[in-house]
Amino acid sequence: RQPWSSGAIGQYGCSNTGDAAMHAMTVNAPHLKAVFAGCFSWNKYDAMRRGGIFAQWGTGPTRTIEQDMAVPPVAGDEGRVLLRQAAEEHMRGVPLFELWKSLPYRDSFAPSVQSTFWAEGSASSYKPQILQGGAALYIVGGWRDELRDQGLIARMNIPGARILIGDWLHCENEGFALVEEAHRFFDRHLKQIDTGIDRDPPIHYFVTGADEWRATSDWPLPQAPQVPFALAKGGLVQGAARGAALRQTFDVDYTVQPCAEAGSGSRVQPCHLSGQGLSLAGKVLAAPVEVTGHGLADLWIAADTPDANLFLLLEDVAPDGTIKVVTEGRLKASLRKLDQAPWALPGLPWHRAFAADVQPLQPGVPVRLQFDLLPTSYVFAKGHRIQFTLTGSDHRERARDPQAQPARITLISDKAHPSAVSLPIASER
């Protein structure tokens, strides 16, 4: 130990290094006292194959030898011998895209790494070790990041953890002094300086549309109960009423392309594409409506294929017809079987998604799909409409079979098959 060091160590990371920071908490390192981690996965299967669908951006860094050789070598390696060895070793690594593509189920075994990768690589598998280690945790996320639910779930399972969620993309924090906040956190836990952070509520989140930060000690918010929106002929019906029976069929378009504003890489966003799938809108809002939390989908569908991918978008329709995607959920129909999660969840349905849980569809036979939407905090303005769009494909899908038979999907909502989506609508503060 250096004379200037107390021996207390902190770790900082986001995305891949955020995962690394979380895994540092699993080994009970006696000197690790604080971790500041952003945009990581609590459970890798739920993060990277959400709903059983390989529809994520995340396939890890892919670099050529030439790119690696352009990196400055370490001191003493002026001849770049060690750098060349490292670059060649990187080329022998298992490509994440091929690895994840080969693991459709939560219990899939990966011969390339000789493990049940989803379990071995998930922080959730080591919850007891994390709790035993006792390091303080500060989580950062963004309402437009694919992994935003993972941070909220991690916080529920690690007592004392703090979380900050802005209206940000993956590992972005524009307009927020994140380094100063991390400094405040580390000063408290590494130097025992009273920075006041212990007296702050543990959850800080930005409300998009209200354009303000709020703080709370509870998630889900007690003042944001789930309000059902029945899917009915003619649109959405809010509350207990069911509305007119609905039975509407659409063909899945596997040629779907991203919209201009989708972006790419780790920050790629969902799109509303006119004419794709089925859209149902509610009435024009007479007053602003705040949705803060996790939406819950409870849908009845039928298809003409043994399986179908379902994507549900929550959208904001402006008076001029402009449509903005607020959040999303998805589920592979054959993996619809519900189970009890082995960790705490904020009132969400959970699918074990083992190989033994596969339930193929029978042509024309209705099945019930229950899944959550990624969390959000968003205000729909007065004069706007809330809309749900259901599709069977998404421009972010990876490894989709181009020869796959297009599914005809039927959304059903009637007395025997009541389809609805519930949203956590916050009351006046």
CSV table of C-alpha atoms in Angstrom, one decimal:
chain,number,residue,atom,x,y,z
A,1,ARG,CA,0.0,0.0,0.0
A,2,GLN,CA,1.3,3.5,-0.9
A,3,PRO,CA,1.6,5.9,2.1
A,4,TRP,CA,-0.9,8.3,0.5
A,5,SER,CA,-3.6,5.5,0.1
A,6,SER,CA,-6.2,4.5,2.6
A,7,GLY,CA,-6.7,1.2,0.7
A,8,ALA,CA,-10.3,2.1,-0.1
A,9,ILE,CA,-11.0,1.5,-3.8
A,10,GLY,CA,-13.8,2.7,-6.1
A,11,GLN,CA,-14.7,1.5,-9.6
A,12,TYR,CA,-16.4,3.5,-12.3
A,13,GLY,CA,-17.8,2.3,-15.7
A,14,CYS,CA,-20.6,2.5,-18.2
A,15,SER,CA,-21.9,-0.1,-20.7
A,16,ASN,CA,-19.2,-2.9,-21.0
A,17,THR,CA,-17.1,-1.3,-18.2
A,18,GLY,CA,-20.3,-0.8,-16.2
A,19,ASP,CA,-20.8,-4.6,-16.4
A,20,ALA,CA,-17.2,-5.0,-15.3
A,21,ALA,CA,-17.8,-2.7,-12.4
A,22,MET,CA,-20.9,-4.8,-11.3
A,23,HIS,CA,-18.9,-8.0,-11.6
A,24,ALA,CA,-16.2,-6.5,-9.4
A,25,MET,CA,-18.8,-6.4,-6.7
A,26,THR,CA,-19.2,-10.2,-6.9
A,27,VAL,CA,-15.8,-11.3,-5.7
A,28,ASN,CA,-15.9,-9.8,-2.2
A,29,ALA,CA,-12.7,-7.7,-2.6
A,30,PRO,CA,-12.1,-6.3,0.8
A,31,HIS,CA,-10.9,-2.9,-0.4
A,32,LEU,CA,-13.7,-2.3,-2.9
A,33,LYS,CA,-15.9,0.3,-1.1
A,34,ALA,CA,-17.9,2.0,-3.9
A,35,VAL,CA,-19.1,1.4,-7.5
A,36,PHE,CA,-20.5,4.0,-9.9
A,37,ALA,CA,-21.9,2.0,-12.8
A,38,GLY,CA,-24.1,3.0,-15.8
A,39,CYS,CA,-26.1,1.3,-18.5
A,40,PHE,CA,-25.2,-2.3,-17.6
A,41,SER,CA,-27.1,-5.5,-17.6
A,42,TRP,CA,-28.4,-7.0,-14.3
A,43,ASN,CA,-29.3,-10.2,-16.2
A,44,LYS,CA,-27.7,-10.7,-19.6
A,45,TYR,CA,-30.5,-12.7,-21.2
A,46,ASP,CA,-33.2,-10.1,-20.3
A,47,ALA,CA,-30.9,-7.4,-21.5
A,48,MET,CA,-29.5,-8.9,-24.7
A,49,ARG,CA,-32.4,-11.2,-25.7
A,50,ARG,CA,-35.2,-9.2,-24.2
A,51,GLY,CA,-38.5,-11.2,-24.5
A,52,GLY,CA,-36.5,-14.0,-26.1
A,53,ILE,CA,-35.9,-11.9,-29.2
A,54,PHE,CA,-32.4,-11.2,-30.6
A,55,ALA,CA,-33.3,-7.6,-31.4
A,56,GLN,CA,-30.6,-5.6,-29.8
A,57,TRP,CA,-27.7,-3.4,-30.9
A,58,GLY,CA,-25.3,-5.0,-28.5
A,59,THR,CA,-22.8,-7.3,-30.1
A,60,GLY,CA,-19.6,-5.9,-28.5
A,61,PRO,CA,-16.6,-4.2,-30.0
A,62,THR,CA,-15.3,-5.7,-33.3
A,63,ARG,CA,-11.9,-4.6,-34.4
A,64,THR,CA,-9.4,-5.5,-37.0
A,65,ILE,CA,-5.7,-6.2,-36.4
A,66,GLU,CA,-4.9,-2.9,-38.2
A,67,GLN,CA,-7.1,-1.0,-35.8
A,68,ASP,CA,-5.5,-2.6,-32.8
A,69,MET,CA,-2.0,-2.0,-34.1
A,70,ALA,CA,-2.9,1.7,-34.4
A,71,VAL,CA,-3.1,1.9,-30.6
A,72,PRO,CA,0.0,3.4,-28.9
A,73,PRO,CA,2.0,0.6,-27.4
A,74,VAL,CA,2.9,0.3,-23.7
A,75,ALA,CA,6.2,1.7,-22.5
A,76,GLY,CA,9.1,-0.6,-23.4
A,77,ASP,CA,7.3,-2.1,-26.5
A,78,GLU,CA,8.6,0.3,-29.0
A,79,GLY,CA,8.8,-2.5,-31.5
A,80,ARG,CA,5.1,-3.3,-31.0
A,81,VAL,CA,5.8,-7.0,-30.3
A,82,LEU,CA,3.5,-7.1,-27.3
A,83,LEU,CA,0.9,-5.0,-29.2
A,84,ARG,CA,1.0,-7.5,-32.1
A,85,GLN,CA,0.6,-10.4,-29.7
A,86,ALA,CA,-2.4,-8.7,-28.0
A,87,ALA,CA,-4.0,-7.9,-31.4
A,88,GLU,CA,-3.7,-11.5,-32.6
A,89,GLU,CA,-5.1,-12.8,-29.4
A,90,HIS,CA,-8.1,-10.5,-29.8
A,91,MET,CA,-8.7,-12.1,-33.2
A,92,ARG,CA,-9.0,-15.5,-31.6
A,93,GLY,CA,-11.7,-14.3,-29.2
A,94,VAL,CA,-15.3,-15.5,-29.6
A,95,PRO,CA,-17.4,-12.9,-31.5
A,96,LEU,CA,-20.3,-11.9,-29.3
A,97,PHE,CA,-22.7,-11.7,-32.2
A,98,GLU,CA,-22.1,-15.4,-33.0
A,99,LEU,CA,-22.2,-16.3,-29.4
A,100,TRP,CA,-25.5,-14.6,-28.6
A,101,LYS,CA,-27.0,-15.8,-31.8
A,102,SER,CA,-26.3,-19.4,-30.8
A,103,LEU,CA,-28.1,-19.0,-27.4
A,104,PRO,CA,-31.8,-18.7,-27.9
A,105,TYR,CA,-32.8,-19.8,-24.4
A,106,ARG,CA,-31.8,-18.7,-20.9
A,107,ASP,CA,-30.4,-22.2,-20.2
A,108,SER,CA,-28.6,-22.6,-23.6
A,109,PHE,CA,-25.1,-24.0,-23.3
A,110,ALA,CA,-22.3,-22.3,-25.3
A,111,PRO,CA,-19.7,-24.8,-26.4
A,112,SER,CA,-17.4,-21.9,-27.6
A,113,VAL,CA,-17.0,-20.7,-24.0
A,114,GLN,CA,-18.0,-24.0,-22.2
A,115,SER,CA,-20.7,-22.5,-20.1
A,116,THR,CA,-24.3,-21.5,-19.8
A,117,PHE,CA,-23.3,-18.1,-20.7
A,118,TRP,CA,-26.4,-16.1,-19.8
A,119,ALA,CA,-26.2,-17.3,-16.2
A,120,GLU,CA,-22.4,-17.2,-15.8
A,121,GLY,CA,-22.2,-13.7,-17.3
A,122,SER,CA,-25.0,-12.1,-15.3
A,123,ALA,CA,-24.6,-10.1,-12.1
A,124,SER,CA,-28.0,-11.4,-11.0
A,125,SER,CA,-26.5,-14.9,-10.6
A,126,TYR,CA,-24.2,-13.5,-7.9
A,127,LYS,CA,-26.6,-11.5,-5.8
A,128,PRO,CA,-25.6,-13.2,-2.5
A,129,GLN,CA,-22.0,-12.4,-3.1
A,130,ILE,CA,-22.8,-8.7,-4.0
A,131,LEU,CA,-24.8,-8.3,-0.8
A,132,GLN,CA,-22.0,-10.0,1.2
A,133,GLY,CA,-19.4,-7.6,-0.2
A,134,GLY,CA,-21.3,-4.6,0.9
A,135,ALA,CA,-19.9,-2.0,-1.5
A,136,ALA,CA,-22.0,1.1,-2.1
A,137,LEU,CA,-23.6,1.3,-5.5
A,138,TYR,CA,-24.6,4.3,-7.6
A,139,ILE,CA,-26.4,3.4,-10.9
A,140,VAL,CA,-26.8,5.7,-13.9
A,141,GLY,CA,-29.3,5.2,-16.8
A,142,GLY,CA,-31.2,6.9,-19.5
A,143,TRP,CA,-34.8,6.8,-20.6
A,144,ARG,CA,-33.7,6.2,-24.2
A,145,ASP,CA,-31.2,3.5,-23.3
A,146,GLU,CA,-32.1,-0.1,-24.1
A,147,LEU,CA,-30.8,-1.2,-20.6
A,148,ARG,CA,-32.8,1.3,-18.5
A,149,ASP,CA,-34.9,-1.4,-16.8
A,150,GLN,CA,-31.7,-3.3,-15.7
A,151,GLY,CA,-30.5,-0.5,-13.5
A,152,LEU,CA,-33.9,-0.1,-11.8
A,153,ILE,CA,-34.1,-3.9,-11.2
A,154,ALA,CA,-30.6,-4.0,-9.8
A,155,ARG,CA,-31.4,-1.2,-7.4
A,156,MET,CA,-34.4,-3.2,-6.1
A,157,ASN,CA,-32.1,-6.2,-5.3
A,158,ILE,CA,-29.2,-4.3,-3.8
A,159,PRO,CA,-30.3,-2.4,-0.6
A,160,GLY,CA,-28.9,1.1,-0.3
A,161,ALA,CA,-28.2,1.5,-4.0
A,162,ARG,CA,-28.8,4.9,-5.6
A,163,ILE,CA,-30.0,5.6,-9.2
A,164,LEU,CA,-30.0,8.5,-11.5
A,165,ILE,CA,-32.0,8.4,-14.8
A,166,GLY,CA,-32.0,11.2,-17.3
A,167,ASP,CA,-33.5,11.7,-20.8
A,168,TRP,CA,-30.4,10.2,-22.2
A,169,LEU,CA,-29.2,7.7,-24.7
A,170,HIS,CA,-26.7,4.9,-23.9
A,171,CYS,CA,-23.9,6.3,-21.6
A,172,GLU,CA,-24.8,9.9,-22.3
A,173,ASN,CA,-25.4,12.6,-19.8
A,174,GLU,CA,-25.6,15.8,-21.8
A,175,GLY,CA,-26.2,18.9,-19.6
A,176,PHE,CA,-25.6,17.1,-16.3
A,177,ALA,CA,-22.5,17.3,-14.2
A,178,LEU,CA,-22.0,13.6,-13.8
A,179,VAL,CA,-18.4,13.7,-12.9
A,180,GLU,CA,-19.1,16.0,-10.1
A,181,GLU,CA,-21.9,13.7,-8.9
A,182,ALA,CA,-19.6,10.7,-9.0
A,183,HIS,CA,-16.9,12.7,-7.1
A,184,ARG,CA,-19.5,13.5,-4.4
A,185,PHE,CA,-20.4,9.8,-4.2
A,186,PHE,CA,-16.8,8.6,-4.0
A,187,ASP,CA,-15.8,11.3,-1.5
A,188,ARG,CA,-18.4,9.9,0.8
A,189,HIS,CA,-17.6,6.3,0.5
A,190,LEU,CA,-13.8,6.4,-0.1
A,191,LYS,CA,-12.8,9.3,2.1
A,192,GLN,CA,-15.7,9.4,4.6
A,193,ILE,CA,-16.4,13.0,3.8
A,194,ASP,CA,-20.0,14.2,4.5
A,195,THR,CA,-21.0,15.4,1.1
A,196,GLY,CA,-24.8,15.3,2.0
A,197,ILE,CA,-25.5,12.5,-0.5
A,198,ASP,CA,-26.8,10.3,2.3
A,199,ARG,CA,-29.6,12.7,3.0
A,200,ASP,CA,-30.7,12.8,-0.6
A,201,PRO,CA,-33.5,10.5,-1.8
A,202,PRO,CA,-32.0,7.4,-3.5
A,203,ILE,CA,-33.8,7.8,-6.8
A,204,HIS,CA,-33.5,10.8,-9.1
A,205,TYR,CA,-35.3,10.8,-12.5
A,206,PHE,CA,-36.0,13.3,-15.3
A,207,VAL,CA,-39.6,13.8,-16.5
A,208,THR,CA,-39.5,14.2,-20.3
A,209,GLY,CA,-42.1,16.7,-21.3
A,210,ALA,CA,-42.3,18.4,-17.9
A,211,ASP,CA,-38.5,19.0,-18.3
A,212,GLU,CA,-37.7,18.7,-14.6
A,213,TRP,CA,-35.9,16.5,-12.2
A,214,ARG,CA,-37.7,14.7,-9.4
A,215,ALA,CA,-36.6,12.6,-6.5
A,216,THR,CA,-38.3,9.7,-4.7
A,217,SER,CA,-37.6,6.9,-2.2
A,218,ASP,CA,-39.9,4.4,-3.9
A,219,TRP,CA,-40.1,2.7,-7.2
A,220,PRO,CA,-42.6,2.0,-8.7
A,221,LEU,CA,-44.1,5.4,-7.7
A,222,PRO,CA,-47.0,5.0,-5.2
A,223,GLN,CA,-48.8,7.8,-6.9
A,224,ALA,CA,-48.6,6.2,-10.3
A,225,PRO,CA,-51.0,3.2,-10.3
A,226,GLN,CA,-51.5,1.1,-13.4
A,227,VAL,CA,-54.4,2.3,-15.5
A,228,PRO,CA,-55.7,-0.1,-18.1
A,229,PHE,CA,-56.3,0.8,-21.8
A,230,ALA,CA,-58.5,-1.7,-23.5
A,231,LEU,CA,-57.7,-2.4,-27.1
A,232,ALA,CA,-61.0,-2.1,-28.9
A,233,LYS,CA,-62.4,-1.6,-32.3
A,234,GLY,CA,-62.0,2.1,-33.1
A,235,GLY,CA,-59.1,2.6,-30.6
A,236,LEU,CA,-58.2,2.7,-27.0
A,237,VAL,CA,-60.7,2.7,-24.1
A,238,GLN,CA,-59.3,3.9,-20.8
A,239,GLY,CA,-60.4,2.4,-17.5
A,240,ALA,CA,-62.6,-0.7,-16.7
A,241,ALA,CA,-64.7,-0.5,-19.9
A,242,ARG,CA,-63.9,-3.0,-22.6
A,243,GLY,CA,-65.1,-1.3,-25.7
A,244,ALA,CA,-66.2,-3.0,-28.9
A,245,ALA,CA,-64.8,-6.4,-29.8
A,246,LEU,CA,-61.7,-6.3,-32.0
A,247,ARG,CA,-60.3,-8.9,-34.3
A,248,GLN,CA,-57.7,-7.4,-36.7
A,249,THR,CA,-55.1,-9.2,-38.8
A,250,PHE,CA,-51.9,-7.8,-40.3
A,251,ASP,CA,-49.1,-9.3,-42.3
A,252,VAL,CA,-45.6,-9.1,-40.9
A,253,ASP,CA,-43.2,-7.2,-43.1
A,254,TYR,CA,-39.7,-8.6,-42.8
A,255,THR,CA,-38.2,-6.0,-45.1
A,256,VAL,CA,-38.7,-3.2,-42.6
A,257,GLN,CA,-35.9,-0.6,-42.6
A,258,PRO,CA,-35.0,1.9,-40.0
A,259,CYS,CA,-36.4,5.4,-40.0
A,260,ALA,CA,-34.0,8.4,-40.6
A,261,GLU,CA,-33.9,9.3,-36.9
A,262,ALA,CA,-33.2,5.8,-35.6
A,263,GLY,CA,-29.5,6.3,-35.2
A,264,SER,CA,-27.1,3.3,-35.0
A,265,GLY,CA,-24.9,1.3,-32.8
A,266,SER,CA,-25.4,1.4,-29.0
A,267,ARG,CA,-27.8,4.4,-29.4
A,268,VAL,CA,-30.2,3.0,-32.0
A,269,GLN,CA,-33.8,3.8,-31.3
A,270,PRO,CA,-37.2,2.2,-32.2
A,271,CYS,CA,-39.2,3.6,-35.1
A,272,HIS,CA,-42.8,4.2,-36.0
A,273,LEU,CA,-43.2,3.2,-39.7
A,274,SER,CA,-46.5,4.2,-41.3
A,275,GLY,CA,-48.4,1.2,-42.5
A,276,GLN,CA,-46.5,-1.3,-40.4
A,277,GLY,CA,-48.5,-3.6,-38.1
A,278,LEU,CA,-51.6,-2.3,-36.2
A,279,SER,CA,-52.0,1.1,-34.5
A,280,LEU,CA,-54.7,1.9,-32.0
A,281,ALA,CA,-55.0,5.5,-30.6
A,282,GLY,CA,-57.0,6.9,-27.7
A,283,LYS,CA,-59.0,10.1,-27.5
A,284,VAL,CA,-57.5,13.6,-27.7
A,285,LEU,CA,-56.2,14.4,-24.2
A,286,ALA,CA,-58.1,17.2,-22.5
A,287,ALA,CA,-55.2,17.6,-20.0
A,288,PRO,CA,-51.5,16.5,-19.8
A,289,VAL,CA,-51.0,12.9,-18.8
A,290,GLU,CA,-47.8,11.7,-17.1
A,291,VAL,CA,-46.6,8.1,-17.5
A,292,THR,CA,-43.9,7.2,-15.0
A,293,GLY,CA,-42.9,3.6,-14.6
A,294,HIS,CA,-43.3,0.3,-16.4
A,295,GLY,CA,-46.2,-0.4,-18.7
A,296,LEU,CA,-47.8,-3.8,-18.7
A,297,ALA,CA,-49.1,-5.6,-21.9
A,298,ASP,CA,-51.7,-8.3,-21.7
A,299,LEU,CA,-52.6,-9.3,-25.2
A,300,TRP,CA,-54.4,-12.1,-27.0
A,301,ILE,CA,-53.0,-13.0,-30.5
A,302,ALA,CA,-53.2,-15.8,-33.0
A,303,ALA,CA,-50.8,-16.5,-35.9
A,304,ASP,CA,-50.5,-18.8,-38.9
A,305,THR,CA,-46.9,-19.8,-38.0
A,306,PRO,CA,-45.5,-21.9,-35.1
A,307,ASP,CA,-43.9,-18.8,-33.7
A,308,ALA,CA,-44.1,-15.0,-33.9
A,309,ASN,CA,-42.2,-12.0,-32.5
A,310,LEU,CA,-44.4,-9.3,-31.1
A,311,PHE,CA,-43.2,-5.7,-30.7
A,312,LEU,CA,-45.4,-3.2,-28.9
A,313,LEU,CA,-44.7,0.6,-29.1
A,314,LEU,CA,-46.1,3.2,-26.8
A,315,GLU,CA,-46.4,6.4,-28.9
A,316,ASP,CA,-47.3,10.1,-28.7
A,317,VAL,CA,-49.4,11.4,-31.5
A,318,ALA,CA,-49.2,15.2,-31.9
A,319,PRO,CA,-52.1,17.2,-33.3
A,320,ASP,CA,-50.3,17.5,-36.7
A,321,GLY,CA,-50.0,13.7,-36.9
A,322,THR,CA,-46.4,13.5,-36.0
A,323,ILE,CA,-45.7,10.3,-34.1
A,324,LYS,CA,-43.0,9.9,-31.4
A,325,VAL,CA,-42.1,6.5,-29.9
A,326,VAL,CA,-42.0,6.8,-26.1
A,327,THR,CA,-41.1,3.3,-25.1
A,328,GLU,CA,-41.5,-0.3,-26.1
A,329,GLY,CA,-41.9,-4.0,-25.1
A,330,ARG,CA,-41.5,-7.3,-26.9
A,331,LEU,CA,-42.0,-11.0,-26.6
A,332,LYS,CA,-41.4,-14.1,-28.6
A,333,ALA,CA,-44.8,-15.9,-28.6
A,334,SER,CA,-43.4,-19.4,-28.1
A,335,LEU,CA,-41.7,-18.2,-24.8
A,336,ARG,CA,-44.8,-16.7,-23.3
A,337,LYS,CA,-44.9,-19.1,-20.3
A,338,LEU,CA,-44.8,-17.1,-17.0
A,339,ASP,CA,-42.6,-18.0,-14.0
A,340,GLN,CA,-41.5,-16.5,-10.7
A,341,ALA,CA,-38.3,-14.5,-11.2
A,342,PRO,CA,-35.4,-15.6,-8.9
A,343,TRP,CA,-34.8,-11.9,-8.0
A,344,ALA,CA,-37.0,-9.0,-7.1
A,345,LEU,CA,-39.0,-7.2,-9.8
A,346,PRO,CA,-41.1,-4.1,-9.7
A,347,GLY,CA,-44.4,-5.9,-10.4
A,348,LEU,CA,-43.4,-7.2,-13.8
A,349,PRO,CA,-44.2,-10.5,-15.6
A,350,TRP,CA,-41.1,-12.7,-16.0
A,351,HIS,CA,-40.4,-15.5,-18.5
A,352,ARG,CA,-37.9,-18.2,-17.6
A,353,ALA,CA,-37.4,-18.9,-21.3
A,354,PHE,CA,-35.7,-22.3,-20.9
A,355,ALA,CA,-35.7,-24.7,-23.9
A,356,ALA,CA,-38.3,-26.8,-22.1
A,357,ASP,CA,-40.6,-23.8,-21.9
A,358,VAL,CA,-41.2,-23.4,-25.6
A,359,GLN,CA,-44.9,-23.5,-26.5
A,360,PRO,CA,-45.4,-23.4,-30.3
A,361,LEU,CA,-48.4,-21.7,-31.7
A,362,GLN,CA,-51.2,-23.6,-33.3
A,363,PRO,CA,-52.6,-21.9,-36.5
A,364,GLY,CA,-55.5,-19.7,-35.6
A,365,VAL,CA,-55.6,-20.6,-31.9
A,366,PRO,CA,-55.5,-17.6,-29.5
A,367,VAL,CA,-52.7,-17.4,-26.9
A,368,ARG,CA,-52.2,-14.9,-24.1
A,369,LEU,CA,-49.0,-12.8,-24.0
A,370,GLN,CA,-48.0,-10.9,-20.9
A,371,PHE,CA,-44.9,-8.7,-20.9
A,372,ASP,CA,-43.7,-5.4,-19.7
A,373,LEU,CA,-42.7,-2.2,-21.5
A,374,LEU,CA,-39.3,-0.6,-20.8
A,375,PRO,CA,-39.8,2.1,-18.1
A,376,THR,CA,-40.2,5.8,-18.9
A,377,SER,CA,-41.1,9.1,-17.4
A,378,TYR,CA,-43.0,11.1,-20.0
A,379,VAL,CA,-45.7,13.7,-20.2
A,380,PHE,CA,-48.2,13.5,-23.0
A,381,ALA,CA,-49.3,17.1,-23.7
A,382,LYS,CA,-52.8,18.4,-23.8
A,383,GLY,CA,-54.2,17.9,-27.3
A,384,HIS,CA,-52.1,14.8,-28.0
A,385,ARG,CA,-53.2,11.2,-28.2
A,386,ILE,CA,-51.8,8.0,-26.6
A,387,GLN,CA,-51.2,5.3,-29.2
A,388,PHE,CA,-50.1,1.7,-29.2
A,389,THR,CA,-48.6,0.1,-32.3
A,390,LEU,CA,-48.2,-3.7,-32.5
A,391,THR,CA,-45.8,-5.2,-35.1
A,392,GLY,CA,-44.2,-8.5,-35.9
A,393,SER,CA,-40.8,-7.2,-36.9
A,394,ASP,CA,-38.4,-4.5,-36.0
A,395,HIS,CA,-35.5,-2.9,-37.8
A,396,ARG,CA,-33.1,-3.8,-34.9
A,397,GLU,CA,-33.7,-7.5,-35.2
A,398,ARG,CA,-30.5,-9.5,-35.5
A,399,ALA,CA,-29.9,-12.8,-37.3
A,400,ARG,CA,-33.4,-12.8,-38.7
A,401,ASP,CA,-34.0,-15.5,-41.4
A,402,PRO,CA,-34.7,-13.7,-44.6
A,403,GLN,CA,-36.4,-16.8,-45.9
A,404,ALA,CA,-38.7,-17.0,-42.9
A,405,GLN,CA,-42.4,-17.4,-43.8
A,406,PRO,CA,-44.1,-14.1,-43.1
A,407,ALA,CA,-46.6,-14.5,-40.2
A,408,ARG,CA,-50.1,-13.3,-40.3
A,409,ILE,CA,-50.8,-12.1,-36.8
A,410,THR,CA,-54.3,-11.4,-35.5
A,411,LEU,CA,-54.9,-9.2,-32.4
A,412,ILE,CA,-58.0,-10.4,-30.5
A,413,SER,CA,-59.9,-8.4,-27.9
A,414,ASP,CA,-63.3,-9.6,-26.8
A,415,LYS,CA,-65.1,-10.8,-23.7
A,416,ALA,CA,-63.2,-14.1,-23.7
A,417,HIS,CA,-59.9,-12.6,-24.7
A,418,PRO,CA,-59.6,-9.1,-23.2
A,419,SER,CA,-56.5,-7.4,-24.6
A,420,ALA,CA,-55.3,-4.3,-22.8
A,421,VAL,CA,-52.1,-2.4,-22.0
A,422,SER,CA,-51.8,-0.7,-18.5
A,423,LEU,CA,-49.8,2.4,-18.0
A,424,PRO,CA,-48.5,3.8,-14.7
A,425,ILE,CA,-50.3,7.2,-14.8
A,426,ALA,CA,-49.0,9.6,-12.1
A,427,SER,CA,-51.5,11.8,-10.2
A,428,GLU,CA,-51.0,15.5,-9.6
A,429,ARG,CA,-48.1,16.1,-7.2
